[in-house]
mmCIF file of C-alpha atoms in Angstrom:
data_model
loop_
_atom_site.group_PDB
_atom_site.id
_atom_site.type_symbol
_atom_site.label_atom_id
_atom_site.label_comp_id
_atom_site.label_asym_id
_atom_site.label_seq_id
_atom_site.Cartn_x
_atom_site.Cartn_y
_atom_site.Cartn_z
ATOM 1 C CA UNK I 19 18.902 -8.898 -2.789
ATOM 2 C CA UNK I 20 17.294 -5.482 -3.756
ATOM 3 C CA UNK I 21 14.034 -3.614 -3.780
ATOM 4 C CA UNK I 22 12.560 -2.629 -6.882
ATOM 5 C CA UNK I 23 9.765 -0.003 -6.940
ATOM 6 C CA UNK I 24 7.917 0.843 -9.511
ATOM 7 C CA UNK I 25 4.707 2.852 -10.176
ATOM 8 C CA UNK I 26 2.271 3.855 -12.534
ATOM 9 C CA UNK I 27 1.636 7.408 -13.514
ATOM 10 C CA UNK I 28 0.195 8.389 -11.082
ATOM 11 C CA UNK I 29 -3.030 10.309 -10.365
ATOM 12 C CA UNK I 30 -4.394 12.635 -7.930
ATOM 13 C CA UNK I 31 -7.163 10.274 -6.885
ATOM 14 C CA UNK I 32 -5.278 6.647 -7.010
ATOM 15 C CA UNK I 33 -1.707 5.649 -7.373
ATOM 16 C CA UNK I 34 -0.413 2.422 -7.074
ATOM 17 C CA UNK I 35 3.573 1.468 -6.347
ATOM 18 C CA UNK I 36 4.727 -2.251 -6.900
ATOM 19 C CA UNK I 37 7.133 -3.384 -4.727
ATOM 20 C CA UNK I 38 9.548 -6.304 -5.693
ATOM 21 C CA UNK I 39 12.291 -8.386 -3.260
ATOM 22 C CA UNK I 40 12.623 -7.381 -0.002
ATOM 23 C CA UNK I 41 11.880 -4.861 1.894
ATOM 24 C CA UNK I 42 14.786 -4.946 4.975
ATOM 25 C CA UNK I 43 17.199 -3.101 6.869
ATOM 26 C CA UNK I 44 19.366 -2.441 3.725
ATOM 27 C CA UNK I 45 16.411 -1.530 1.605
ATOM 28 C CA UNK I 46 13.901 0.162 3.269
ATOM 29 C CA UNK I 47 15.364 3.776 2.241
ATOM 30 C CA UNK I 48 14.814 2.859 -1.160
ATOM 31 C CA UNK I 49 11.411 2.843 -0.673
ATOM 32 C CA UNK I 50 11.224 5.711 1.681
ATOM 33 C CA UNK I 51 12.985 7.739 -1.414
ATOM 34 C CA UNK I 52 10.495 6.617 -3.821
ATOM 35 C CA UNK I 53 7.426 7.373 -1.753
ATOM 36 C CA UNK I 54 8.940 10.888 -1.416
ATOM 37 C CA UNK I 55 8.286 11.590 -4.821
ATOM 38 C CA UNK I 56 5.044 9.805 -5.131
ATOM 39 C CA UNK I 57 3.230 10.732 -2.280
ATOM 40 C CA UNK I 58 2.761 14.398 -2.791
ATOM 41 C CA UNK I 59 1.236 13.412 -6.008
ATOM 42 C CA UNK I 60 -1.706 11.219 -4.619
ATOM 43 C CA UNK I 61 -4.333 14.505 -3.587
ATOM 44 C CA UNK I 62 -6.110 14.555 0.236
ATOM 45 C CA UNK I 63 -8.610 12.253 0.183
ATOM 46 C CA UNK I 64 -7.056 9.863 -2.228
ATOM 47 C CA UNK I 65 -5.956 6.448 -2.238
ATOM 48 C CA UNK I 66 -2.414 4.917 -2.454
ATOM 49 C CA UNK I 67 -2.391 0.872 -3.453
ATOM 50 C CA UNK I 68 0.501 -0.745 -2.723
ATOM 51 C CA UNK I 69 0.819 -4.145 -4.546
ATOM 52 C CA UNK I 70 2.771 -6.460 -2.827
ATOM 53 C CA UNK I 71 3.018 -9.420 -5.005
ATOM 54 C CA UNK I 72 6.279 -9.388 -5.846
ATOM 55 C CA UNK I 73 7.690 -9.310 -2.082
ATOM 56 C CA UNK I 74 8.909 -11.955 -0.987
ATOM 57 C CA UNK I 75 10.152 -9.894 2.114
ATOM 58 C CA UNK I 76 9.692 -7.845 4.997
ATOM 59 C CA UNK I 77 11.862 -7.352 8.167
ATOM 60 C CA UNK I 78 10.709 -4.726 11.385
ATOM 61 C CA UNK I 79 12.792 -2.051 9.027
ATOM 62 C CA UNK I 80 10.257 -2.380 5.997
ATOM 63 C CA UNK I 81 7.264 -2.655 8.721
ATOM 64 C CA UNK I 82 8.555 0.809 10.122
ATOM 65 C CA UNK I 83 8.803 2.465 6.263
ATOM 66 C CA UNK I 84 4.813 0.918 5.869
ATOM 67 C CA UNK I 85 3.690 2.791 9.110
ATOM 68 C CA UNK I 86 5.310 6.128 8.652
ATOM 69 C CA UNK I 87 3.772 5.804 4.781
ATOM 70 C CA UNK I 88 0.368 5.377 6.559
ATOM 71 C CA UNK I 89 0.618 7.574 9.144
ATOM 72 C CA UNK I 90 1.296 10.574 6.587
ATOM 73 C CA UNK I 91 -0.899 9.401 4.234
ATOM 74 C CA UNK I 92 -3.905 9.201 7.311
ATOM 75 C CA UNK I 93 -2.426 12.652 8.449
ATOM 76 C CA UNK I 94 -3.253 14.178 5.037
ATOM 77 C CA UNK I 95 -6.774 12.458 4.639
ATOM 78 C CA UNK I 96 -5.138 9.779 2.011
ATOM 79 C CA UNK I 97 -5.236 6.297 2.368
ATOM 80 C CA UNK I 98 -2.903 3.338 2.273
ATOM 81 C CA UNK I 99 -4.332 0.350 0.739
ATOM 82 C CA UNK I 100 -2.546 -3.250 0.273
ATOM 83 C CA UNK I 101 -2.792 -5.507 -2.687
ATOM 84 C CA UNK I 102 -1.762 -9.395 -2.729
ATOM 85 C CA UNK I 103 0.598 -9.727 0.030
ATOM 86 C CA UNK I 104 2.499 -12.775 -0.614
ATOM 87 C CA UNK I 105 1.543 -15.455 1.998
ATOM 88 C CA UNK I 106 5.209 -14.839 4.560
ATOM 89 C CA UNK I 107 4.289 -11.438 3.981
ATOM 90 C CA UNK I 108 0.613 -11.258 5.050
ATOM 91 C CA UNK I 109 1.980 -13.724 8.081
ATOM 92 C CA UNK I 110 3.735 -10.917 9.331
ATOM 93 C CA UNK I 111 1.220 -8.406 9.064
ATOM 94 C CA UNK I 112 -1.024 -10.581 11.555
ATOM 95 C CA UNK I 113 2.002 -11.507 13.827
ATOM 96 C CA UNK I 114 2.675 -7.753 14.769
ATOM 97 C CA UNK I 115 -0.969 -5.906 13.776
ATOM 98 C CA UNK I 116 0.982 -3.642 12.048
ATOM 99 C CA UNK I 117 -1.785 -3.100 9.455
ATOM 100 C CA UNK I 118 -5.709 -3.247 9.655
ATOM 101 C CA UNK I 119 -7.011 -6.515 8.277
ATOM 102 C CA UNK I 120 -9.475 -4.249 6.354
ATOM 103 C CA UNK I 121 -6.364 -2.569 4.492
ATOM 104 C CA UNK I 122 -4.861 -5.082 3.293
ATOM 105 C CA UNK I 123 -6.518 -7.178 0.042
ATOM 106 C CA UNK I 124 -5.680 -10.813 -1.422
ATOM 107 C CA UNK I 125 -6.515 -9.539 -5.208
ATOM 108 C CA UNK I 126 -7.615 -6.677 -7.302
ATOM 109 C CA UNK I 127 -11.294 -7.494 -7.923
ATOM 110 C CA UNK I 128 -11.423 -7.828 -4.119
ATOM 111 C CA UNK I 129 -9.920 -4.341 -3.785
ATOM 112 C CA UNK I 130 -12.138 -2.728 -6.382
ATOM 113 C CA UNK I 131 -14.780 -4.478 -4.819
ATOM 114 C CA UNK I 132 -14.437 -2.261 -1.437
ATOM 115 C CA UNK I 133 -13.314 0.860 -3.247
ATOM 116 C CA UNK I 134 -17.191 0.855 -5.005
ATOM 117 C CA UNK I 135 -18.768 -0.053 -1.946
ATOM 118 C CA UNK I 136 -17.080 2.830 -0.463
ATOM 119 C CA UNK I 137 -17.581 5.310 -3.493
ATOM 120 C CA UNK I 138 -22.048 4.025 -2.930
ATOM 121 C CA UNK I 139 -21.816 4.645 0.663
ATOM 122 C CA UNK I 140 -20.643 8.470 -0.001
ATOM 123 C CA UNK I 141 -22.640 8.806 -3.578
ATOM 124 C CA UNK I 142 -25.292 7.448 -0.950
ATOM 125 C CA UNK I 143 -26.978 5.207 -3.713
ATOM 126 C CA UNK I 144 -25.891 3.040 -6.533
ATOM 127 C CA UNK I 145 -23.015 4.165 -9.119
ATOM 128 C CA UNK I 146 -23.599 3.877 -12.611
#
């Protein structure tokens, strides 16, 4: 089975990357390749959304390709946000800790949810 990424044109501020299949040992550089070209485009201080409905997926090689995404993403000032993790998927997130509860959403509305509260708590009031 392959890996299919995809992503959106992406902006300074937000990007997101779909990720479909599975993420293993003989797919992970896929994804490493693609993030090559779409990281530098998501600015310090922005946010990269990876939605993960579509894999069905993920073996300690995929983990390993998450954590060096996050790690230079944090190293910049970026984040790393993720978007409906299919239930196997968000299993193995728990099982090894490899990703901050608080990272890791079950739906859009729920992400946009924290990405305002965020944006109030440095606007310091309500957004219009």
């Amino acid at each position: 089975m392959t890996l299919i990424v995809r992503s959106e044109s992406p902006t300074p501020e937000r990007s997101t990357v779909w990720l479909e299949g599975r993420l293993d040992a003989n797919t992970f550089t896929d994804l490493d390749e693609a993030l090559r070209d779409i990281t530098p485009m998501v600015e310090n201080n922005g946010t990269l959304v990876l939605d993960l409905s579509q894999l069905d997926y993920i073996s300690s090689a995929g983990l390993r390709s998450l954590a060096l995404l996050r790690r230079n993403m944090h190293d910049r000032g970026a984040r790393t946000l993720l978007l409906n993790p299919q239930p196997q998927v968000k299993k193995v997130f728990e099982i090894v800790k490899a990703v901050p509860v608080a990272e890791v959403f079950a739906n859009v509305a729920e992400l946009d949810q924290y990405l305002d509260h965020i944006q109030r708590q440095v606007a310091g009031g309500p957004l219009p």
